[in-house]
Tab-separated table of C-alpha atoms and ligand atoms in Angstrom:
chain	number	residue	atom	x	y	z
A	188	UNK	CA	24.904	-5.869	20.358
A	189	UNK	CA	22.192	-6.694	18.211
A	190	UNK	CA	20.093	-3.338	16.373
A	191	UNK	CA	16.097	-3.754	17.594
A	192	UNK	CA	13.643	-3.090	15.153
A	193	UNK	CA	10.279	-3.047	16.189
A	194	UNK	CA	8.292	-3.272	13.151
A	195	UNK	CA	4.077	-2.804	13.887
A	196	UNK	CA	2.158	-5.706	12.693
A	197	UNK	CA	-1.080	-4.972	10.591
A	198	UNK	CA	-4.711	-7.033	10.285
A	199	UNK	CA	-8.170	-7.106	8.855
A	200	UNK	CA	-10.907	-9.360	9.036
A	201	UNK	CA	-8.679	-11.973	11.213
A	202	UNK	CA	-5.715	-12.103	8.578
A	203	UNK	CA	-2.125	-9.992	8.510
A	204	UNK	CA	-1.650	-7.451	5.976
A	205	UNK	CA	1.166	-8.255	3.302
A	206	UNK	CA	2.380	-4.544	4.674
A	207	UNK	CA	3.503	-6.435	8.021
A	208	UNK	CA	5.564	-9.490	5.737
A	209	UNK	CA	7.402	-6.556	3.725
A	210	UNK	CA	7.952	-4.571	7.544
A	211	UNK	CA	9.724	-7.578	8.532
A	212	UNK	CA	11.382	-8.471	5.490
A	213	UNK	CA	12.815	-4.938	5.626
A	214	UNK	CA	13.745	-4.674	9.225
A	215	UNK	CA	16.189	-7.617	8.237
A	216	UNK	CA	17.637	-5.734	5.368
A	217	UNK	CA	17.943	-3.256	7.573
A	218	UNK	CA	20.964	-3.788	9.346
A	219	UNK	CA	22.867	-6.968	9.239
A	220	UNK	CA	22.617	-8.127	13.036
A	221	UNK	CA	18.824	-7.090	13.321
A	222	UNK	CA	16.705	-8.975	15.878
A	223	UNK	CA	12.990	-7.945	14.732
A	224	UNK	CA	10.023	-7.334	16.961
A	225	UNK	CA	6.779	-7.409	16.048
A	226	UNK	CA	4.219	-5.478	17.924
A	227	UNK	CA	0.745	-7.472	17.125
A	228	UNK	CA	-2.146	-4.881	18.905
A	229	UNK	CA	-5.845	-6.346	18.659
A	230	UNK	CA	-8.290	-8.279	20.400
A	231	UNK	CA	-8.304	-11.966	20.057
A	232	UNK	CA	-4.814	-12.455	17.663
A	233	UNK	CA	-2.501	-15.061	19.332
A	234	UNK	CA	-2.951	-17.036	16.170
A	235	UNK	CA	-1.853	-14.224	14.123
A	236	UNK	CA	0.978	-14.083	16.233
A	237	UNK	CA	2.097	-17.417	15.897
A	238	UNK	CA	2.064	-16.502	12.437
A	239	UNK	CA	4.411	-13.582	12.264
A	240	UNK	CA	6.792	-15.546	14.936
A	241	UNK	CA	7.384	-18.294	12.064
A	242	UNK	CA	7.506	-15.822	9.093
A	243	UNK	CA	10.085	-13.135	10.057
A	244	UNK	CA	9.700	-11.928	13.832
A	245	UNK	CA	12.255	-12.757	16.318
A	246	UNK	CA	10.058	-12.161	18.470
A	247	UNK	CA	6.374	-11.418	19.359
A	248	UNK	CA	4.869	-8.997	21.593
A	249	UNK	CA	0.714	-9.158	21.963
A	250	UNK	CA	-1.331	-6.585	23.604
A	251	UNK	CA	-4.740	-7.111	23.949
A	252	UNK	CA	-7.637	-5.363	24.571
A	253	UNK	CA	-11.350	-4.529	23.333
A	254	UNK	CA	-10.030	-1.172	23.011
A	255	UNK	CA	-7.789	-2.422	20.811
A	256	UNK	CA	-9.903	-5.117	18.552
A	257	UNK	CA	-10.745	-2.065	15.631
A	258	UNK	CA	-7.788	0.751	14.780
A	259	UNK	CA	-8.802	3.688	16.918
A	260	UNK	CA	-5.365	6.205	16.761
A	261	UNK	CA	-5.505	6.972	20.642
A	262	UNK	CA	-5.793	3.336	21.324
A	263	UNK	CA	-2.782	2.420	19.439
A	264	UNK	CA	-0.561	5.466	19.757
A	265	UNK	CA	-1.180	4.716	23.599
A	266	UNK	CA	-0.059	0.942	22.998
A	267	UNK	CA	2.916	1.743	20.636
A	268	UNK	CA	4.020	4.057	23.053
A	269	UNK	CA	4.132	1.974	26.000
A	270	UNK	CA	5.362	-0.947	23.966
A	271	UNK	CA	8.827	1.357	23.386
A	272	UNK	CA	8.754	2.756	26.668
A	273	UNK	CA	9.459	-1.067	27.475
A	274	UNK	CA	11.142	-2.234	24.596
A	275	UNK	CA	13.436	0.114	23.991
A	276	UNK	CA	14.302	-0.584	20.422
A	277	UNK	CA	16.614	1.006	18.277
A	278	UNK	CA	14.411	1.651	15.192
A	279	UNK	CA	10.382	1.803	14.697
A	280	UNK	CA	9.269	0.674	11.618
A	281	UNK	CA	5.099	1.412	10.608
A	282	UNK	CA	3.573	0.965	6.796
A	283	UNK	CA	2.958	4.067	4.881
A	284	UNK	CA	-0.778	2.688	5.214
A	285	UNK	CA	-3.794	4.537	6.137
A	286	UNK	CA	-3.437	3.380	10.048
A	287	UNK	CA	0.373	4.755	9.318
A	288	UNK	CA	0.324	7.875	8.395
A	289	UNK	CA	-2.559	8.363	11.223
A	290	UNK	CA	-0.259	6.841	14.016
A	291	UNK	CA	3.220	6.944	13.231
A	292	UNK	CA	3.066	11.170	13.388
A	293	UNK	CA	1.321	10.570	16.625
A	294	UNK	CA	3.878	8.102	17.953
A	295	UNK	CA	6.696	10.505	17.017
A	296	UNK	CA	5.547	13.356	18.299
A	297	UNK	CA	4.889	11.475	21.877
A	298	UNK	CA	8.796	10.702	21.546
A	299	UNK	CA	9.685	14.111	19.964
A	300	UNK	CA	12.285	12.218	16.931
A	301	UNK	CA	12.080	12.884	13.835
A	302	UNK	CA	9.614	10.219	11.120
A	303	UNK	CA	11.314	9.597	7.786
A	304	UNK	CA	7.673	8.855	5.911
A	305	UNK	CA	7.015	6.770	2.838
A	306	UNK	CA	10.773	5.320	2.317
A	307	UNK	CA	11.306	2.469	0.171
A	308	UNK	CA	14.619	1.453	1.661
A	309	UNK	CA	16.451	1.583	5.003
A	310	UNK	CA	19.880	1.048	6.239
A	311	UNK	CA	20.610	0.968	9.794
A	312	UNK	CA	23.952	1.489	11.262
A	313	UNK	CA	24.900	3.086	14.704
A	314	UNK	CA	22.110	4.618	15.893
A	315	UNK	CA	21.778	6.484	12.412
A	316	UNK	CA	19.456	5.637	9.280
A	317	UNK	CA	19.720	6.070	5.635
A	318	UNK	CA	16.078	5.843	4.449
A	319	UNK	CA	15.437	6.368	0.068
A	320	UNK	CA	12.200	7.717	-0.250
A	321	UNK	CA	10.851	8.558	-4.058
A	322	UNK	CA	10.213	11.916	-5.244
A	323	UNK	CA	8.675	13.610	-8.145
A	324	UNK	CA	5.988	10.992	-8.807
A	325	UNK	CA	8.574	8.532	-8.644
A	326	UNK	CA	11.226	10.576	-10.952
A	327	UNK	CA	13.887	11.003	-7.905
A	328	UNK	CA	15.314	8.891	-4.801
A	329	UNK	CA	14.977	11.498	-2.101
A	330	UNK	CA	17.779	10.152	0.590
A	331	UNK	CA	17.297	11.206	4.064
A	332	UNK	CA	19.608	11.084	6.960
A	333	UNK	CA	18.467	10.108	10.903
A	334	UNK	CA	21.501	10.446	12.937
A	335	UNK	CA	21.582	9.725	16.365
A	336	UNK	CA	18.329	9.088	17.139
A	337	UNK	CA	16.737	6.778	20.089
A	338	UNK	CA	14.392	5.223	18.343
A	339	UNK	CA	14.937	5.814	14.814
A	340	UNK	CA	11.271	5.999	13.206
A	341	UNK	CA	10.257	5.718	9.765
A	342	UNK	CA	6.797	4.470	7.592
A	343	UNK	CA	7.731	2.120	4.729
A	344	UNK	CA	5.447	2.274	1.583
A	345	UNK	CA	3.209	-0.564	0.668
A	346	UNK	CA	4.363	-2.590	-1.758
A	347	UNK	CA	8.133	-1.299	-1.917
A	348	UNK	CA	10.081	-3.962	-0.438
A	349	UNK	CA	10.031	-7.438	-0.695
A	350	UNK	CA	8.540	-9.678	2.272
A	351	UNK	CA	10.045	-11.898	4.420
A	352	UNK	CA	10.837	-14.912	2.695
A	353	UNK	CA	12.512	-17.264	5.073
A	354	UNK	CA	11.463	-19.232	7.903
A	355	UNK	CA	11.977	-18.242	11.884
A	356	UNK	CA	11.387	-19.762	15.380
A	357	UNK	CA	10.195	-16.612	17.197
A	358	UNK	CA	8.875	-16.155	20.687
A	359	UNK	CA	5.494	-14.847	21.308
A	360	UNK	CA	5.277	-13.037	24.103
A	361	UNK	CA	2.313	-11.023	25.868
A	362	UNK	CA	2.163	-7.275	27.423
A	363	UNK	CA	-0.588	-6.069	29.600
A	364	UNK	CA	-2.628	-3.199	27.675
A	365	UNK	CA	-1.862	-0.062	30.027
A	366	UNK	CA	-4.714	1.926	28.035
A	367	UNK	CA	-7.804	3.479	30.173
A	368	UNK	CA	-10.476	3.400	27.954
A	369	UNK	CA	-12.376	5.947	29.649
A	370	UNK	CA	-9.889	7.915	28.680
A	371	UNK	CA	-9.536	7.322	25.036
A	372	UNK	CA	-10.406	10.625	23.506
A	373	UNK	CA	-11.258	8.957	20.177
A	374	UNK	CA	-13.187	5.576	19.555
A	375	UNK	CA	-13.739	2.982	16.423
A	376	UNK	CA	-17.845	3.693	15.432
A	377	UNK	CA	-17.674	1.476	12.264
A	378	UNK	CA	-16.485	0.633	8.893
A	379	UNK	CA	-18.605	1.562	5.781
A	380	UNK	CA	-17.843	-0.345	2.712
A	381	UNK	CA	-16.891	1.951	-0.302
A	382	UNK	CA	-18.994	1.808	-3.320
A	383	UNK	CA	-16.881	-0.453	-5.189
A	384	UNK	CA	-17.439	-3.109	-2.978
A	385	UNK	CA	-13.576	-2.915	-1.429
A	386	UNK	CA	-11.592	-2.950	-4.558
A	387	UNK	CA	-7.891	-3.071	-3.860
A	388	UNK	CA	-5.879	-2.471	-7.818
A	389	UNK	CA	-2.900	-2.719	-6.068
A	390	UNK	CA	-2.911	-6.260	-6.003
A	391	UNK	CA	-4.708	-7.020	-9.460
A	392	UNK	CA	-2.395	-9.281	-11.956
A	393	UNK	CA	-4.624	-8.149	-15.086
A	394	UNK	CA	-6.282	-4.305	-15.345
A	395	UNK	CA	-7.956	-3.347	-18.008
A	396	UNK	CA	-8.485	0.976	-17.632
A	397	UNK	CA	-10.575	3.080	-19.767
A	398	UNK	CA	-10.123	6.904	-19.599
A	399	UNK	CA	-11.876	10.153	-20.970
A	400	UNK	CA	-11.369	8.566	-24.703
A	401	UNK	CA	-14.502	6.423	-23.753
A	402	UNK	CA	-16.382	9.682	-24.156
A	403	UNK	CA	-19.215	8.404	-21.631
A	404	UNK	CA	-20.069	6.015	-18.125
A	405	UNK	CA	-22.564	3.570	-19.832
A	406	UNK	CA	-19.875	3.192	-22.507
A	407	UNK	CA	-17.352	1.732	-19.862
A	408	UNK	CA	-19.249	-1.579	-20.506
A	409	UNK	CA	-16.731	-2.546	-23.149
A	410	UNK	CA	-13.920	-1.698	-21.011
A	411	UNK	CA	-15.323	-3.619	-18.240
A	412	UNK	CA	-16.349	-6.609	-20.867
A	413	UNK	CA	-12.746	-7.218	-21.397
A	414	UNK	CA	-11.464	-7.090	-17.795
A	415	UNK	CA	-14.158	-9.731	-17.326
A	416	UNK	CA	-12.806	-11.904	-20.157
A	417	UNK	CA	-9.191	-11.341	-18.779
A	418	UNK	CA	-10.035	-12.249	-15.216
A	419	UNK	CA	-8.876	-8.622	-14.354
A	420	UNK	CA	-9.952	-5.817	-12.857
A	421	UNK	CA	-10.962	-2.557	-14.246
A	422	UNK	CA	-8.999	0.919	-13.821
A	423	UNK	CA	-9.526	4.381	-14.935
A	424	UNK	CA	-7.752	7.858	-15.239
A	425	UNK	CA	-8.934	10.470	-13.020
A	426	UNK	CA	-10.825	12.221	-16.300
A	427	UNK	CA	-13.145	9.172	-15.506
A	428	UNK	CA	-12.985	9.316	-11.496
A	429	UNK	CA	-13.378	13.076	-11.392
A	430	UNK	CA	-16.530	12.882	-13.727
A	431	UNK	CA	-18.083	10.494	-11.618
A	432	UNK	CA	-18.354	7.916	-13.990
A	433	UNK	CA	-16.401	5.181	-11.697
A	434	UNK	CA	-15.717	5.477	-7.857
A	435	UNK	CA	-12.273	7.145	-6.541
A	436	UNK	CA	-11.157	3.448	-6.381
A	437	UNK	CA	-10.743	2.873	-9.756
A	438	UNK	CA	-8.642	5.863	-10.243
A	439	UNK	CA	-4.733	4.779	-11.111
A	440	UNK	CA	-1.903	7.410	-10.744
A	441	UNK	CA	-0.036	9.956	-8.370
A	442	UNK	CA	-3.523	10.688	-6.753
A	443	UNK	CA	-4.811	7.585	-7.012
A	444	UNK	CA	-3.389	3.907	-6.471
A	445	UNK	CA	0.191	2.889	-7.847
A	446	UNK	CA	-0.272	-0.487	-9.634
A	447	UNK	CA	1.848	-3.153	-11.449
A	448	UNK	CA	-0.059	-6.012	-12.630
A	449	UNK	CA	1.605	-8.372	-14.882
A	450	UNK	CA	-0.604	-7.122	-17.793
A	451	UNK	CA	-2.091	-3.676	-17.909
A	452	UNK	CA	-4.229	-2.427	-21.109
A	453	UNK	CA	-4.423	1.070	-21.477
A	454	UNK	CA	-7.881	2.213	-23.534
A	455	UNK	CA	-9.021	5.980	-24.269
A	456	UNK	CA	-5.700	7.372	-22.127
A	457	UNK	CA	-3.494	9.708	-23.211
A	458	UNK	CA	-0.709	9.274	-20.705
A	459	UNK	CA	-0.422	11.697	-18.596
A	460	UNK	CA	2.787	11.620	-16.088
A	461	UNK	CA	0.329	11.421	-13.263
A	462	UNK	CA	-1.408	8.702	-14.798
A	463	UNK	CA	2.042	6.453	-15.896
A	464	UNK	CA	3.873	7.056	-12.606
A	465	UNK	CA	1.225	5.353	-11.057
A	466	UNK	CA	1.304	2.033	-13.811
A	467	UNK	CA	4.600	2.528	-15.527
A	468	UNK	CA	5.886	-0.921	-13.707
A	469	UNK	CA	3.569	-3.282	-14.712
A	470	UNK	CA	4.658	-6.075	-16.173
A	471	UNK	CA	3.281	-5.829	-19.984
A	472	UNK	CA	1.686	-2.599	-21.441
A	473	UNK	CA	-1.119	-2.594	-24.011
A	474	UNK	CA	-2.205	1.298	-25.415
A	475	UNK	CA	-5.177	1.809	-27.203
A	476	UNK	CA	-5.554	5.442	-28.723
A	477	UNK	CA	-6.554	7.250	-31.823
A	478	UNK	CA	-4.045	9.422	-31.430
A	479	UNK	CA	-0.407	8.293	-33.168
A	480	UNK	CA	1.299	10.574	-31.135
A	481	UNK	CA	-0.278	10.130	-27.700
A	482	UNK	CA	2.575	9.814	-24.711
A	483	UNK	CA	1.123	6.626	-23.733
A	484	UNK	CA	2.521	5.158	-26.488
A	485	UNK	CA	6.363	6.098	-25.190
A	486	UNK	CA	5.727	3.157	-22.245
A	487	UNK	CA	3.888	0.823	-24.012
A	488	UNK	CA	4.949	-3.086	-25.554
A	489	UNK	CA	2.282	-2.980	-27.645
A	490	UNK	CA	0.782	0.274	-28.975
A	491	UNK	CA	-2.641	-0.017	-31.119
A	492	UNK	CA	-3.540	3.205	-33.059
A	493	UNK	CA	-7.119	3.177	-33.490
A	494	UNK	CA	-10.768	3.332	-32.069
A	495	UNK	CA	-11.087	1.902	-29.034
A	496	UNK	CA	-14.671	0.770	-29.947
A	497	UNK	CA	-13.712	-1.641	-32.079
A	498	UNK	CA	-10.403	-2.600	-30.712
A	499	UNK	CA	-11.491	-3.362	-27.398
A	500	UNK	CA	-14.451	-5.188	-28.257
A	501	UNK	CA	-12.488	-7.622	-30.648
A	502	UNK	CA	-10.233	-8.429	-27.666
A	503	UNK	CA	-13.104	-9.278	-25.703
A	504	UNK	CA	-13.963	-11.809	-28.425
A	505	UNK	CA	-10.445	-13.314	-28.969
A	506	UNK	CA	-10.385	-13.482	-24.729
A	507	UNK	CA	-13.538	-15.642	-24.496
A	508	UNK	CA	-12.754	-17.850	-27.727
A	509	UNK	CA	-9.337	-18.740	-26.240
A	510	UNK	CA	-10.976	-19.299	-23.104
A	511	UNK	CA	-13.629	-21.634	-24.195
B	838	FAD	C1	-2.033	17.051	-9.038
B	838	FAD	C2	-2.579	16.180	-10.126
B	838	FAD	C3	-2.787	14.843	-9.854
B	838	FAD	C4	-3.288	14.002	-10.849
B	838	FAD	N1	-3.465	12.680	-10.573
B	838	FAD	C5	-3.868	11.858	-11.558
B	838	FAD	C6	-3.994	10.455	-11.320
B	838	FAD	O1	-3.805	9.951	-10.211
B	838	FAD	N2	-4.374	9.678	-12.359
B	838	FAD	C7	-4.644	10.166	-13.595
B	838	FAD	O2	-4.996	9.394	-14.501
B	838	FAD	N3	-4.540	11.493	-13.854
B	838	FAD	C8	-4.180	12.345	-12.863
B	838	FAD	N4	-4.102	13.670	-13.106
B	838	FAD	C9	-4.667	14.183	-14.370
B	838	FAD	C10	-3.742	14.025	-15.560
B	838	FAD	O3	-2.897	15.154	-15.658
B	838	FAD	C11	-4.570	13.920	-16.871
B	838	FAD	O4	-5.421	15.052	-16.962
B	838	FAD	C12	-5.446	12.675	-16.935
B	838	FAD	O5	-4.661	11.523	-16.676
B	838	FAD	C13	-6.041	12.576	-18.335
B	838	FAD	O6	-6.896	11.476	-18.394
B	838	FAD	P1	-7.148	10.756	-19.781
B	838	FAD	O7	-5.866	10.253	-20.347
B	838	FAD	O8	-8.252	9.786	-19.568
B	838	FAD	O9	-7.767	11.936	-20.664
B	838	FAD	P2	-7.144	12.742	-21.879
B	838	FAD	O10	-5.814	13.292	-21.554
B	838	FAD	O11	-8.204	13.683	-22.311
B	838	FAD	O12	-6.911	11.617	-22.980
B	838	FAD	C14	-7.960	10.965	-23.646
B	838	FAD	C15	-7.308	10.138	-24.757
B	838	FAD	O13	-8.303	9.337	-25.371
B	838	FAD	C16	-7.989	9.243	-26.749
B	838	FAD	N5	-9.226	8.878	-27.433
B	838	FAD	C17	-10.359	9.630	-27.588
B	838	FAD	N6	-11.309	8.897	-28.206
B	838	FAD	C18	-10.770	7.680	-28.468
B	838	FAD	C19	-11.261	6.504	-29.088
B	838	FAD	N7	-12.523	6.413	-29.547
B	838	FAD	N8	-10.430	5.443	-29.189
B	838	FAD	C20	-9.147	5.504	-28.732
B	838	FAD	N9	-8.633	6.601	-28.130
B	838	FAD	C21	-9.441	7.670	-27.993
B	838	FAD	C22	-7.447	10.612	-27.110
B	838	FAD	O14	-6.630	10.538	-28.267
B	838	FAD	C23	-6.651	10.970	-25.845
B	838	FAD	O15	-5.300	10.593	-25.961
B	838	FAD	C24	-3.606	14.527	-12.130
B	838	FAD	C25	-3.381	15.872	-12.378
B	838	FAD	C26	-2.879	16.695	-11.404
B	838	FAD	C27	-2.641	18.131	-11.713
């Protein structure tokens, strides 16, 4: 028989996440006779459904409510809930995302299994799961063991496995919302845009970073004159972050975002493990430091010993003459 994976589909502003792509890319990883379920909550989706259906789900289940057309935890632990109580699958699969690790706790307490959380793998086999999870900033696989457990639930980190990549015919199917929403005990109110305006570094190709070797805020211009010229985005360390001279969002590292643009320049930053677990993959690494013997210099392709003030600013000009 078949191993059901009921992976939990996630959307903003009338588009799927990439988390839900890489949820269904996994659950077919998973175990080599998978049939994958996606579970689409939300209020007006059916063509997001469609969607999912032709890019990795076997199978779609809607519910939909106004109850259900912002994330509100009650709403969807509720929905999730009932959805299993139906579905019976053999594994749960939810993104390590901020609507995660709100719900999937929720939704595994309601079934009282265990929740393997922010894994980057999972093999499924017999009602049992091996899930790799990193540990140490990254420095160890932490392997957990699930055995014998109806369903088997785990939260997969953003940007750890590959999507879906294929091509499926999948059903689309609806479910009647069995939520009272008299009886929700919590509710959406609204969503405040942060001060940077929504910045997501997790997807940038090109970040340009400054950190406490730019000795000031107003001097992050030149840091943020050659992410312009690059067509990147600009990063910091959390010296920067926690002085206030850039919003939290800028801040890349364990307690901050994990990155791995294709090209990521390095300016002021000494390199810090909990700065370089959090950009050590990116595809090409460019240090700029005063310091010879900085640690930043152990990860970089190209290290540059000298003052970032007129390093950087020369880049700048070489960026917009080989642009023009
Ligand atoms: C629990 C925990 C979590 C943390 N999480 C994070 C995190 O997510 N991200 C993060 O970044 N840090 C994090 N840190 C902090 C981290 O340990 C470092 O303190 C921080 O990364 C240092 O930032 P920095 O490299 O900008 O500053 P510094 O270490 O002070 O380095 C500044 C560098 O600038 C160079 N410099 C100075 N002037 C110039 C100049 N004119 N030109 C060129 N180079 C110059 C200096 O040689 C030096 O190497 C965390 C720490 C803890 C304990």
């Amino acid at each position: 028989m078949a191993t059901k994976i009921l992976i939990l589909a996630e959307h903003s502003s009338g588009a799927l996440k990439d988390i839900s792509f890489e949820l269904l890319g996994e659950a077919h990883r998973a175990s080599a006779d998978a049939h994958v379920v996606a579970l689409l909550l939300g209020n007006g989706v059916s063509e997001l459904a469609a969607e999912l259906a032709k890019k990795g789900a076997s199978e779609v289940i809607v519910v939909e409510s106004p109850a259900l057309e912002n994330y509100s935890s009650d709403a969807y632990r509720h929905e999730i809930l009932a959805a299993i109580a139906s579905e019976d699958p053999d594994a749960v699969l939810i993104g390590n995302t901020p609507n995660g690790w709100d719900v999937a706790p929720l939704v595994a307490a309601g079934l009282m299994v265990p929740l393997a959380s922010g894994c980057a793998r999972i093999a499924i086999a017999d009602g049992s799961a091996k899930c790799a999870r990193k540990a140490f900033n990254g420095k160890f696989v932490h392997h957990v063991e699930i055995v014998d457990q109806r369903p088997i639930m785990a939260t997969m980190d953003k940007g750890a496995a590959a999507p879906f990549d294929g091509e499926t015919d999948g059903s689309v199917r609806t479910l009647e919302p069995t939520l009272d929403p008299g009886k929700l005990k919590s509710r959406f109110v609204e969503t405040k845009k942060s001060e940077s305006g929504g910045l997501d570094l997790s997807q940038a190709s090109v970040i340009v970073s400054g950190g406490r070797g730019v000795g000031a805020p107003e001097k992050l211009d030149v840091i943020r004159e050659l992410a312009d010229a690059l067509g990147g985005q600009l990063g910091a360390s959390r010296a920067v972050t926690d002085a206030g001279w850039l919003p939290h969002e800028h801040q890349i590292g364990s307690s901050g975002v994990t990155v791995s643009p294709k090209l990521y320049v390095a300016c002021g930053i000494s390199g810090a493990i909990q700065h370089v677990v959090g950009m050590k993959s990116s595809g090409y690494i460019v240090a700029i430091n005063k310091d010879p013997d900085a640690p930043i210099f152990g990860i970089a392709d190209v290290g540059v010993v000298g003052d970032l003030f007129e390093i950087v600013p020369a880049l700048t000009k070489q960026a917009k003459e080989a642009k023009g």
